[in-house]
Amino acid sequence: MSRSSRKLDHMEHALTTGQAGTNGLEDLSFIPDSLPNISYVNLSMQTSLGSLQLSSPILINAMTGGVAEAEDINGKLALIAREKGLAMAVGSQMAALRDPSLTKTYRIVRQVNPQGIVIANLGAECTLEQAERAIAMIGADALQIHLNVMQELLMPEGDRTFEGYLEAIARIADQLTVPVIVKEVGFGMARTSIRQLVEAGAAAIDIGGSGGTNFAKIENRRNPEAYDMFDTWGLSTVQSLLEAGEVNLKGTSLIASGGLRHGLDVAKSIALGASAVGMAGVFLRMVKTMDTQACLDRVDRLHHELKIAMVALGARTLSELGSASVVIGGETARWAEQRAIDLRRYALRKEQM
C-alpha cells in the first residue's frame, strides 16, 4: 500500500473508528470555590511551551499532510488557528521529504497563517538534516517528534526496529535552533520515558494518552490479520499526567492530549500539570462537518467552557488553575495506588497554600 493511501485510510478511520477505553478525566472532580473574588473579563489564558508564548492553551495537534486531500484540510485548520490565536502542528512531513510534490499540502499552513505558531512534525527515526528541512518547509517555530511504536508494530508495512531513538532526539534537541516537542500518538507515557526525554533536552512532552484517536484500532481495521488484543494498549491521558507528576521536569513543559473534548477537560488537564492541551479529532471533525464560522464559534465555546471552570475555581491565570484542588477517584485511583502515587497532594493543594 502506498503512503498516500495509508494516510487517507488514517484520516477516514480517525473519523469513523470509535475510541477504545477512556482518557480517565471522568475520574477527576474539582473542589469548587464559592467566593472566587475574580472577574471573567480579567482572566488570562496565556501559557508557554519552552520559549514559545501562546495566547491559548489549546493546540491543534498533528493530523494530516502528505496526500492531496490534506491540503484543503490543513488550509481550513490554519485559518481557524489564525483567527483564534491557536498554535498548530502539521502531520508527519516525511512524505514530503521523500516526494517534494507533496510539500504544498504542508506549506499551505504557513501561507494561510504567516504570523502564527506552526509546529513541524517527523517520526523519531528522522535525522538532523531531515529535521532542518521539515522546519524550513513551513517556517516552523518548533519541531514535534512523534513516537508510535505500537502503531508501527501493528502496520504490516511498519517499522520493526526502534534502536537509537533517544540518542537521536537528544542530538536533534541539542542542535536545532527551535524547541523540540516529543509526542506520543495515543498510547500514553510512563515516568521512565518522561524522565529520559527531560534528560534528552525536550522543551515539551506531549503525553498523548489513550482515549482519543486510537491508532491500534485503526491499524487493526486496515489489517486483514488484526491483532485486536492491543486495541486497549497503553496509559490514559490522566495516568500519563500523573506519571509525569512523579518526575522532576526541570522546566520541560507538558502537553496533554488524548480524547479531550471540551473546556472542562482542558481545565482538568491543566490542573494535573499540563501547560497546554492538544486536540486533533475534535478539529478534524469540525472542518469535515462544519462551515468556517461554525468552526470559529466552536473554538469560542471551548475557551468559554475553560473560563467558566477558571472563574468557578478562583483561578485568574492558567498557573493558578494548575494549583486547584482536584479529587481523583474511580479506576484511576486504584491504578495510582499500585503505582505508588499519592493522590492526596492533588486533593489538598489549594488548602495548603
mmCIF file of C-alpha atoms in Angstrom:
data_model
loop_
_atom_site.group_PDB
_atom_site.id
_atom_site.type_symbol
_atom_site.label_atom_id
_atom_site.label_comp_id
_atom_site.label_asym_id
_atom_site.label_seq_id
_atom_site.Cartn_x
_atom_site.Cartn_y
_atom_site.Cartn_z
ATOM 1 C CA MET A 1 0.000 0.000 0.000
ATOM 2 C CA SER A 2 1.280 3.486 -0.897
ATOM 3 C CA ARG A 3 1.950 6.093 1.794
ATOM 4 C CA SER A 4 -0.780 8.308 0.302
ATOM 5 C CA SER A 5 -3.358 5.519 0.531
ATOM 6 C CA ARG A 6 -2.307 4.831 4.114
ATOM 7 C CA LYS A 7 -2.673 8.469 5.104
ATOM 8 C CA LEU A 8 -6.141 8.603 3.543
ATOM 9 C CA ASP A 9 -7.057 5.477 5.479
ATOM 10 C CA HIS A 10 -5.828 7.099 8.694
ATOM 11 C CA MET A 11 -7.976 10.184 8.143
ATOM 12 C CA GLU A 12 -11.110 8.221 7.313
ATOM 13 C CA HIS A 13 -10.691 5.774 10.172
ATOM 14 C CA ALA A 14 -9.964 8.632 12.588
ATOM 15 C CA LEU A 15 -13.468 9.908 11.825
ATOM 16 C CA THR A 16 -15.258 6.552 11.856
ATOM 17 C CA THR A 17 -13.341 4.299 14.259
ATOM 18 C CA GLY A 18 -14.542 4.537 17.836
ATOM 19 C CA GLN A 19 -12.187 5.151 20.706
ATOM 20 C CA ALA A 20 -11.177 2.224 22.863
ATOM 21 C CA GLY A 21 -11.025 2.890 26.568
ATOM 22 C CA THR A 22 -11.156 6.261 28.287
ATOM 23 C CA ASN A 23 -8.839 9.196 28.897
ATOM 24 C CA GLY A 24 -9.629 8.980 32.639
ATOM 25 C CA LEU A 25 -10.759 12.578 33.037
ATOM 26 C CA GLU A 26 -14.169 11.439 34.275
ATOM 27 C CA ASP A 27 -12.383 10.250 37.437
ATOM 28 C CA LEU A 28 -11.441 13.856 38.352
ATOM 29 C CA SER A 29 -13.597 16.270 40.361
ATOM 30 C CA PHE A 30 -12.682 19.844 41.235
ATOM 31 C CA ILE A 31 -13.199 21.381 44.686
ATOM 32 C CA PRO A 32 -15.269 24.497 43.854
ATOM 33 C CA ASP A 33 -14.680 27.988 45.195
ATOM 34 C CA SER A 34 -17.943 29.676 46.222
ATOM 35 C CA LEU A 35 -16.132 33.006 46.789
ATOM 36 C CA PRO A 36 -13.746 33.256 43.826
ATOM 37 C CA ASN A 37 -13.329 37.058 44.100
ATOM 38 C CA ILE A 38 -12.310 37.391 40.433
ATOM 39 C CA SER A 39 -13.867 38.629 37.191
ATOM 40 C CA TYR A 40 -14.424 36.649 34.000
ATOM 41 C CA VAL A 41 -13.247 39.594 31.900
ATOM 42 C CA ASN A 42 -9.843 39.709 33.596
ATOM 43 C CA LEU A 43 -8.856 36.079 33.015
ATOM 44 C CA SER A 44 -5.667 35.223 31.148
ATOM 45 C CA MET A 45 -5.265 32.093 29.032
ATOM 46 C CA GLN A 46 -1.647 32.805 28.148
ATOM 47 C CA THR A 47 0.825 29.978 28.533
ATOM 48 C CA SER A 48 4.211 28.845 27.257
ATOM 49 C CA LEU A 49 5.866 25.785 25.749
ATOM 50 C CA GLY A 50 9.577 26.167 26.188
ATOM 51 C CA SER A 51 10.378 29.508 24.576
ATOM 52 C CA LEU A 52 7.060 29.680 22.720
ATOM 53 C CA GLN A 53 4.453 32.077 24.083
ATOM 54 C CA LEU A 54 0.851 31.006 23.425
ATOM 55 C CA SER A 55 -2.292 33.114 23.784
ATOM 56 C CA SER A 56 -4.386 29.979 24.279
ATOM 57 C CA PRO A 57 -3.551 26.601 25.819
ATOM 58 C CA ILE A 58 -5.414 24.813 23.004
ATOM 59 C CA LEU A 59 -3.163 23.440 20.278
ATOM 60 C CA ILE A 60 -4.436 21.973 17.009
ATOM 61 C CA ASN A 61 -2.498 18.741 17.156
ATOM 62 C CA ALA A 62 -0.800 16.864 14.326
ATOM 63 C CA MET A 63 -3.218 15.237 11.931
ATOM 64 C CA THR A 64 -2.522 15.220 8.270
ATOM 65 C CA GLY A 65 -0.451 16.083 5.213
ATOM 66 C CA GLY A 66 1.355 14.158 2.517
ATOM 67 C CA VAL A 67 -1.748 13.444 0.443
ATOM 68 C CA ALA A 68 -3.541 15.778 -1.958
ATOM 69 C CA GLU A 69 -6.773 15.821 0.041
ATOM 70 C CA ALA A 70 -4.878 17.089 3.083
ATOM 71 C CA GLU A 71 -4.116 20.462 1.526
ATOM 72 C CA ASP A 72 -7.707 21.648 1.899
ATOM 73 C CA ILE A 73 -7.986 20.284 5.447
ATOM 74 C CA ASN A 74 -4.726 21.908 6.553
ATOM 75 C CA GLY A 75 -5.760 25.189 4.967
ATOM 76 C CA LYS A 76 -9.014 25.215 6.940
ATOM 77 C CA LEU A 77 -7.250 24.272 10.158
ATOM 78 C CA ALA A 78 -4.691 27.021 9.606
ATOM 79 C CA LEU A 79 -7.470 29.582 9.141
ATOM 80 C CA ILE A 80 -9.004 28.546 12.476
ATOM 81 C CA ALA A 81 -5.580 28.779 14.104
ATOM 82 C CA ARG A 82 -5.002 32.242 12.649
ATOM 83 C CA GLU A 83 -8.385 33.652 13.625
ATOM 84 C CA LYS A 84 -8.353 32.253 17.169
ATOM 85 C CA GLY A 85 -4.657 32.517 18.018
ATOM 86 C CA LEU A 86 -4.032 28.786 18.314
ATOM 87 C CA ALA A 87 -0.743 27.011 17.757
ATOM 88 C CA MET A 88 -0.928 24.253 15.139
ATOM 89 C CA ALA A 89 1.129 21.164 14.373
ATOM 90 C CA VAL A 90 1.094 19.547 10.947
ATOM 91 C CA GLY A 91 1.122 15.796 10.318
ATOM 92 C CA SER A 92 4.315 13.878 9.640
ATOM 93 C CA GLN A 93 6.304 15.567 6.877
ATOM 94 C CA MET A 94 8.358 12.522 5.936
ATOM 95 C CA ALA A 95 6.169 12.008 2.864
ATOM 96 C CA ALA A 96 7.091 15.463 1.523
ATOM 97 C CA LEU A 97 10.779 14.942 2.271
ATOM 98 C CA ARG A 98 10.607 11.874 0.047
ATOM 99 C CA ASP A 99 8.300 13.414 -2.569
ATOM 100 C CA PRO A 100 8.642 17.221 -2.879
ATOM 101 C CA SER A 101 5.405 17.430 -4.893
ATOM 102 C CA LEU A 102 3.573 16.919 -1.581
ATOM 103 C CA THR A 103 5.205 19.924 0.070
ATOM 104 C CA LYS A 104 2.250 22.153 -0.732
ATOM 105 C CA THR A 105 -0.039 20.040 1.477
ATOM 106 C CA TYR A 106 2.007 21.261 4.472
ATOM 107 C CA ARG A 107 3.165 24.667 3.254
ATOM 108 C CA ILE A 108 -0.445 25.830 2.983
ATOM 109 C CA VAL A 109 -0.456 26.146 6.790
ATOM 110 C CA ARG A 110 2.207 28.862 6.786
ATOM 111 C CA GLN A 111 0.691 30.554 3.747
ATOM 112 C CA VAL A 112 -2.691 30.889 5.455
ATOM 113 C CA ASN A 113 -1.234 31.752 8.866
ATOM 114 C CA PRO A 114 2.011 33.658 8.229
ATOM 115 C CA GLN A 115 2.370 35.077 11.765
ATOM 116 C CA GLY A 116 1.093 32.164 13.830
ATOM 117 C CA ILE A 117 2.882 29.434 15.754
ATOM 118 C CA VAL A 118 3.339 26.469 13.418
ATOM 119 C CA ILE A 119 4.938 23.204 14.507
ATOM 120 C CA ALA A 120 6.730 20.799 12.171
ATOM 121 C CA ASN A 121 6.395 17.034 12.611
ATOM 122 C CA LEU A 122 8.550 13.967 11.964
ATOM 123 C CA GLY A 123 8.949 10.495 13.427
ATOM 124 C CA ALA A 124 11.724 9.592 15.836
ATOM 125 C CA GLU A 125 13.611 7.860 13.032
ATOM 126 C CA CYS A 126 14.405 11.245 11.447
ATOM 127 C CA THR A 127 17.898 12.644 11.051
ATOM 128 C CA LEU A 128 19.069 16.141 11.979
ATOM 129 C CA GLU A 129 19.194 17.063 8.300
ATOM 130 C CA GLN A 130 15.596 15.904 7.791
ATOM 131 C CA ALA A 131 14.506 17.852 10.863
ATOM 132 C CA GLU A 132 16.055 21.018 9.488
ATOM 133 C CA ARG A 133 14.375 20.504 6.119
ATOM 134 C CA ALA A 134 10.973 19.921 7.738
ATOM 135 C CA ILE A 135 11.303 23.139 9.742
ATOM 136 C CA ALA A 136 12.374 25.130 6.686
ATOM 137 C CA MET A 137 9.497 23.691 4.639
ATOM 138 C CA ILE A 138 6.869 25.534 6.691
ATOM 139 C CA GLY A 139 8.910 28.135 8.561
ATOM 140 C CA ALA A 140 8.180 26.211 11.752
ATOM 141 C CA ASP A 141 8.542 27.637 15.249
ATOM 142 C CA ALA A 142 9.136 24.191 16.790
ATOM 143 C CA LEU A 143 9.578 20.563 15.818
ATOM 144 C CA GLN A 144 7.295 17.806 17.062
ATOM 145 C CA ILE A 145 8.871 14.343 17.062
ATOM 146 C CA HIS A 146 6.244 11.652 17.348
ATOM 147 C CA LEU A 147 6.575 8.247 18.987
ATOM 148 C CA ASN A 148 4.285 5.494 17.680
ATOM 149 C CA VAL A 149 5.878 2.152 18.480
ATOM 150 C CA MET A 150 2.655 0.145 18.822
ATOM 151 C CA GLN A 151 1.175 1.650 15.663
ATOM 152 C CA GLU A 152 4.285 0.729 13.677
ATOM 153 C CA LEU A 153 4.252 -2.813 15.051
ATOM 154 C CA LEU A 154 0.620 -3.300 14.015
ATOM 155 C CA MET A 155 1.186 -1.969 10.488
ATOM 156 C CA PRO A 156 2.203 -4.736 8.070
ATOM 157 C CA GLU A 157 4.465 -2.180 6.396
ATOM 158 C CA GLY A 158 5.571 -0.557 9.681
ATOM 159 C CA ASP A 159 8.988 -0.267 11.311
ATOM 160 C CA ARG A 160 10.350 -3.170 13.316
ATOM 161 C CA THR A 161 13.429 -1.590 14.856
ATOM 162 C CA PHE A 162 13.463 1.332 17.269
ATOM 163 C CA GLU A 163 17.105 1.466 18.250
ATOM 164 C CA GLY A 164 18.766 4.823 18.788
ATOM 165 C CA TYR A 165 15.603 6.907 19.102
ATOM 166 C CA LEU A 166 16.512 8.543 22.416
ATOM 167 C CA GLU A 167 20.027 9.395 21.252
ATOM 168 C CA ALA A 168 18.652 10.868 18.027
ATOM 169 C CA ILE A 169 16.153 13.023 19.924
ATOM 170 C CA ALA A 170 18.909 14.304 22.221
ATOM 171 C CA ARG A 171 21.134 15.149 19.260
ATOM 172 C CA ILE A 172 18.354 16.968 17.416
ATOM 173 C CA ALA A 173 17.255 18.875 20.535
ATOM 174 C CA ASP A 174 20.841 19.995 21.073
ATOM 175 C CA GLN A 175 21.440 21.120 17.508
ATOM 176 C CA LEU A 176 18.182 22.740 16.409
ATOM 177 C CA THR A 177 17.519 26.437 16.938
ATOM 178 C CA VAL A 178 13.804 25.817 17.648
ATOM 179 C CA PRO A 179 12.264 23.910 20.575
ATOM 180 C CA VAL A 180 11.718 20.159 20.260
ATOM 181 C CA ILE A 181 8.406 18.687 21.386
ATOM 182 C CA VAL A 182 8.207 14.900 21.757
ATOM 183 C CA LYS A 183 4.731 13.411 21.355
ATOM 184 C CA GLU A 184 3.165 10.022 21.903
ATOM 185 C CA VAL A 185 0.409 9.264 19.396
ATOM 186 C CA GLY A 186 -2.185 7.889 21.805
ATOM 187 C CA PHE A 187 -0.582 5.194 23.930
ATOM 188 C CA GLY A 188 0.480 7.398 26.849
ATOM 189 C CA MET A 189 3.811 7.760 28.635
ATOM 190 C CA ALA A 190 5.195 6.369 31.864
ATOM 191 C CA ARG A 191 7.579 8.218 34.166
ATOM 192 C CA THR A 192 10.677 6.389 32.911
ATOM 193 C CA SER A 193 10.146 7.590 29.337
ATOM 194 C CA ILE A 194 9.249 11.088 30.508
ATOM 195 C CA ARG A 195 12.383 11.292 32.651
ATOM 196 C CA GLN A 196 14.542 10.134 29.722
ATOM 197 C CA LEU A 197 13.062 12.773 27.426
ATOM 198 C CA VAL A 198 13.615 15.518 30.005
ATOM 199 C CA GLU A 199 17.273 14.500 30.236
ATOM 200 C CA ALA A 200 17.464 14.403 26.422
ATOM 201 C CA GLY A 201 16.560 18.090 26.274
ATOM 202 C CA ALA A 202 12.948 18.053 25.106
ATOM 203 C CA ALA A 203 11.416 21.506 25.543
ATOM 204 C CA ALA A 204 7.966 19.963 25.870
ATOM 205 C CA ILE A 205 6.466 16.498 26.108
ATOM 206 C CA ASP A 206 3.015 15.634 24.777
ATOM 207 C CA ILE A 207 1.993 12.594 26.800
ATOM 208 C CA GLY A 208 -0.593 11.565 24.181
ATOM 209 C CA GLY A 209 -2.735 9.278 26.301
ATOM 210 C CA SER A 210 -5.388 6.792 25.250
ATOM 211 C CA GLY A 211 -8.984 7.877 24.937
ATOM 212 C CA GLY A 212 -8.736 9.801 21.681
ATOM 213 C CA THR A 213 -7.838 8.645 18.181
ATOM 214 C CA ASN A 214 -6.870 5.006 18.631
ATOM 215 C CA PHE A 215 -4.136 4.083 16.162
ATOM 216 C CA ALA A 216 -4.025 0.489 17.342
ATOM 217 C CA LYS A 217 -7.682 0.133 16.476
ATOM 218 C CA ILE A 218 -7.190 1.988 13.184
ATOM 219 C CA GLU A 219 -4.336 -0.268 12.093
ATOM 220 C CA ASN A 220 -6.326 -3.339 13.082
ATOM 221 C CA ARG A 221 -9.191 -2.187 10.890
ATOM 222 C CA ARG A 222 -6.769 -1.702 7.998
ATOM 223 C CA ASN A 223 -5.107 -5.082 8.513
ATOM 224 C CA PRO A 224 -6.935 -8.292 7.451
ATOM 225 C CA GLU A 225 -4.935 -10.116 10.131
ATOM 226 C CA ALA A 226 -5.975 -7.953 13.078
ATOM 227 C CA TYR A 227 -4.346 -8.055 16.498
ATOM 228 C CA ASP A 228 -7.258 -6.526 18.358
ATOM 229 C CA MET A 229 -5.944 -7.654 21.748
ATOM 230 C CA PHE A 230 -3.799 -4.498 21.520
ATOM 231 C CA ASP A 231 -6.741 -2.120 20.994
ATOM 232 C CA THR A 232 -6.586 -1.044 24.651
ATOM 233 C CA TRP A 233 -2.793 -0.833 24.911
ATOM 234 C CA GLY A 234 -1.199 1.996 26.855
ATOM 235 C CA LEU A 235 -1.890 4.542 29.562
ATOM 236 C CA SER A 236 -4.762 7.002 29.701
ATOM 237 C CA THR A 237 -4.259 10.752 29.491
ATOM 238 C CA VAL A 238 -4.777 11.101 33.258
ATOM 239 C CA GLN A 239 -2.490 8.187 34.104
ATOM 240 C CA SER A 240 0.229 9.723 31.927
ATOM 241 C CA LEU A 241 -0.134 13.137 33.576
ATOM 242 C CA LEU A 242 0.104 11.513 36.996
ATOM 243 C CA GLU A 243 3.230 9.667 35.878
ATOM 244 C CA ALA A 244 4.708 12.994 34.771
ATOM 245 C CA GLY A 245 3.875 14.419 38.188
ATOM 246 C CA GLU A 246 6.372 11.970 39.682
ATOM 247 C CA VAL A 247 9.236 13.366 37.570
ATOM 248 C CA ASN A 248 11.427 16.438 38.080
ATOM 249 C CA LEU A 249 10.629 18.109 34.771
ATOM 250 C CA LYS A 250 13.399 20.712 35.106
ATOM 251 C CA GLY A 251 11.443 23.286 33.136
ATOM 252 C CA THR A 252 10.150 20.924 30.455
ATOM 253 C CA SER A 253 6.528 21.769 29.614
ATOM 254 C CA LEU A 254 3.749 19.191 29.451
ATOM 255 C CA ILE A 255 1.081 18.947 26.783
ATOM 256 C CA ALA A 256 -1.981 16.820 27.497
ATOM 257 C CA SER A 257 -3.699 15.086 24.607
ATOM 258 C CA GLY A 258 -5.859 12.043 24.131
ATOM 259 C CA GLY A 259 -9.613 12.402 23.839
ATOM 260 C CA LEU A 260 -10.041 15.934 25.207
ATOM 261 C CA ARG A 261 -13.424 17.166 24.037
ATOM 262 C CA HIS A 262 -14.435 20.329 25.915
ATOM 263 C CA GLY A 263 -13.189 23.148 28.109
ATOM 264 C CA LEU A 264 -13.629 21.266 31.378
ATOM 265 C CA ASP A 265 -11.305 18.551 30.026
ATOM 266 C CA VAL A 266 -8.813 21.325 29.296
ATOM 267 C CA ALA A 267 -9.124 22.673 32.843
ATOM 268 C CA LYS A 268 -8.654 19.238 34.404
ATOM 269 C CA SER A 269 -5.559 18.596 32.292
ATOM 270 C CA ILE A 270 -4.000 21.893 33.330
ATOM 271 C CA ALA A 271 -4.794 21.118 36.978
ATOM 272 C CA LEU A 272 -2.725 17.934 36.567
ATOM 273 C CA GLY A 273 0.308 19.829 35.302
ATOM 274 C CA ALA A 274 -0.196 20.471 31.603
ATOM 275 C CA SER A 275 0.775 23.858 30.175
ATOM 276 C CA ALA A 276 -1.245 23.240 27.009
ATOM 277 C CA VAL A 277 -3.557 20.656 25.506
ATOM 278 C CA GLY A 278 -3.598 19.091 22.072
ATOM 279 C CA MET A 279 -6.788 18.339 20.183
ATOM 280 C CA ALA A 280 -6.848 16.517 16.865
ATOM 281 C CA GLY A 281 -10.066 14.564 16.378
ATOM 282 C CA VAL A 282 -12.216 17.489 17.561
ATOM 283 C CA PHE A 283 -10.745 19.780 14.917
ATOM 284 C CA LEU A 284 -10.757 17.183 12.140
ATOM 285 C CA ARG A 285 -14.473 16.626 12.699
ATOM 286 C CA MET A 286 -15.044 20.384 12.762
ATOM 287 C CA VAL A 287 -13.524 21.058 9.346
ATOM 288 C CA LYS A 288 -15.157 17.982 7.821
ATOM 289 C CA THR A 289 -18.675 18.719 9.086
ATOM 290 C CA MET A 290 -18.957 22.476 9.764
ATOM 291 C CA ASP A 291 -18.604 25.686 7.820
ATOM 292 C CA THR A 292 -15.875 28.146 8.777
ATOM 293 C CA GLN A 293 -17.999 30.344 11.042
ATOM 294 C CA ALA A 294 -19.332 27.339 12.922
ATOM 295 C CA CYS A 295 -15.747 26.154 13.483
ATOM 296 C CA LEU A 296 -14.743 29.540 14.864
ATOM 297 C CA ASP A 297 -17.803 29.583 17.115
ATOM 298 C CA ARG A 298 -16.864 26.131 18.390
ATOM 299 C CA VAL A 299 -13.407 27.378 19.429
ATOM 300 C CA ASP A 300 -15.026 30.321 21.206
ATOM 301 C CA ARG A 301 -17.189 27.838 23.094
ATOM 302 C CA LEU A 302 -14.123 25.783 24.106
ATOM 303 C CA HIS A 303 -12.497 28.926 25.501
ATOM 304 C CA HIS A 304 -15.723 29.934 27.243
ATOM 305 C CA GLU A 305 -16.024 26.499 28.871
ATOM 306 C CA LEU A 306 -12.452 26.783 30.135
ATOM 307 C CA LYS A 307 -13.108 30.257 31.526
ATOM 308 C CA ILE A 308 -16.248 29.074 33.327
ATOM 309 C CA ALA A 309 -14.127 26.497 35.144
ATOM 310 C CA MET A 310 -11.441 29.078 35.912
ATOM 311 C CA VAL A 311 -13.874 31.535 37.496
ATOM 312 C CA ALA A 312 -15.613 28.772 39.479
ATOM 313 C CA LEU A 313 -12.204 27.766 40.868
ATOM 314 C CA GLY A 314 -10.972 31.303 41.569
ATOM 315 C CA ALA A 315 -8.140 30.969 39.031
ATOM 316 C CA ARG A 316 -7.187 34.177 37.218
ATOM 317 C CA THR A 317 -4.424 32.503 35.210
ATOM 318 C CA LEU A 318 -3.576 29.034 33.975
ATOM 319 C CA SER A 319 -0.795 28.945 36.543
ATOM 320 C CA GLU A 320 -3.359 29.425 39.320
ATOM 321 C CA LEU A 321 -5.563 26.789 37.687
ATOM 322 C CA GLY A 322 -2.594 24.442 37.920
ATOM 323 C CA SER A 323 -2.804 24.741 41.714
ATOM 324 C CA ALA A 324 -6.516 23.974 42.000
ATOM 325 C CA SER A 325 -7.549 21.137 44.292
ATOM 326 C CA VAL A 326 -8.804 18.079 42.455
ATOM 327 C CA VAL A 327 -10.047 14.768 43.824
ATOM 328 C CA ILE A 328 -9.195 11.661 41.807
ATOM 329 C CA GLY A 329 -11.257 8.529 42.210
ATOM 330 C CA GLY A 330 -12.505 5.530 40.273
ATOM 331 C CA GLU A 331 -10.228 3.233 38.307
ATOM 332 C CA THR A 332 -7.561 5.953 38.141
ATOM 333 C CA ALA A 333 -7.267 5.994 41.950
ATOM 334 C CA ARG A 334 -6.934 2.221 42.093
ATOM 335 C CA TRP A 335 -4.258 2.304 39.411
ATOM 336 C CA ALA A 336 -2.391 5.175 41.133
ATOM 337 C CA GLU A 337 -2.223 3.185 44.354
ATOM 338 C CA GLN A 338 -0.446 0.383 42.523
ATOM 339 C CA ARG A 339 1.982 2.935 41.036
ATOM 340 C CA ALA A 340 2.660 4.456 44.492
ATOM 341 C CA ILE A 341 1.284 7.877 43.513
ATOM 342 C CA ASP A 342 -0.089 9.857 46.464
ATOM 343 C CA LEU A 343 -3.299 11.475 45.220
ATOM 344 C CA ARG A 344 -3.947 13.411 48.459
ATOM 345 C CA ARG A 345 -1.455 16.061 47.411
ATOM 346 C CA TYR A 346 -3.743 16.912 44.480
ATOM 347 C CA ALA A 347 -6.873 16.944 46.632
ATOM 348 C CA LEU A 348 -5.475 19.320 49.286
ATOM 349 C CA ARG A 349 -3.250 21.621 47.202
ATOM 350 C CA LYS A 350 -5.145 24.876 47.458
ATOM 351 C CA GLU A 351 -5.941 24.417 51.141
ATOM 352 C CA GLN A 352 -2.256 24.001 51.928
ATOM 353 C CA MET A 353 -1.135 27.135 50.065
#
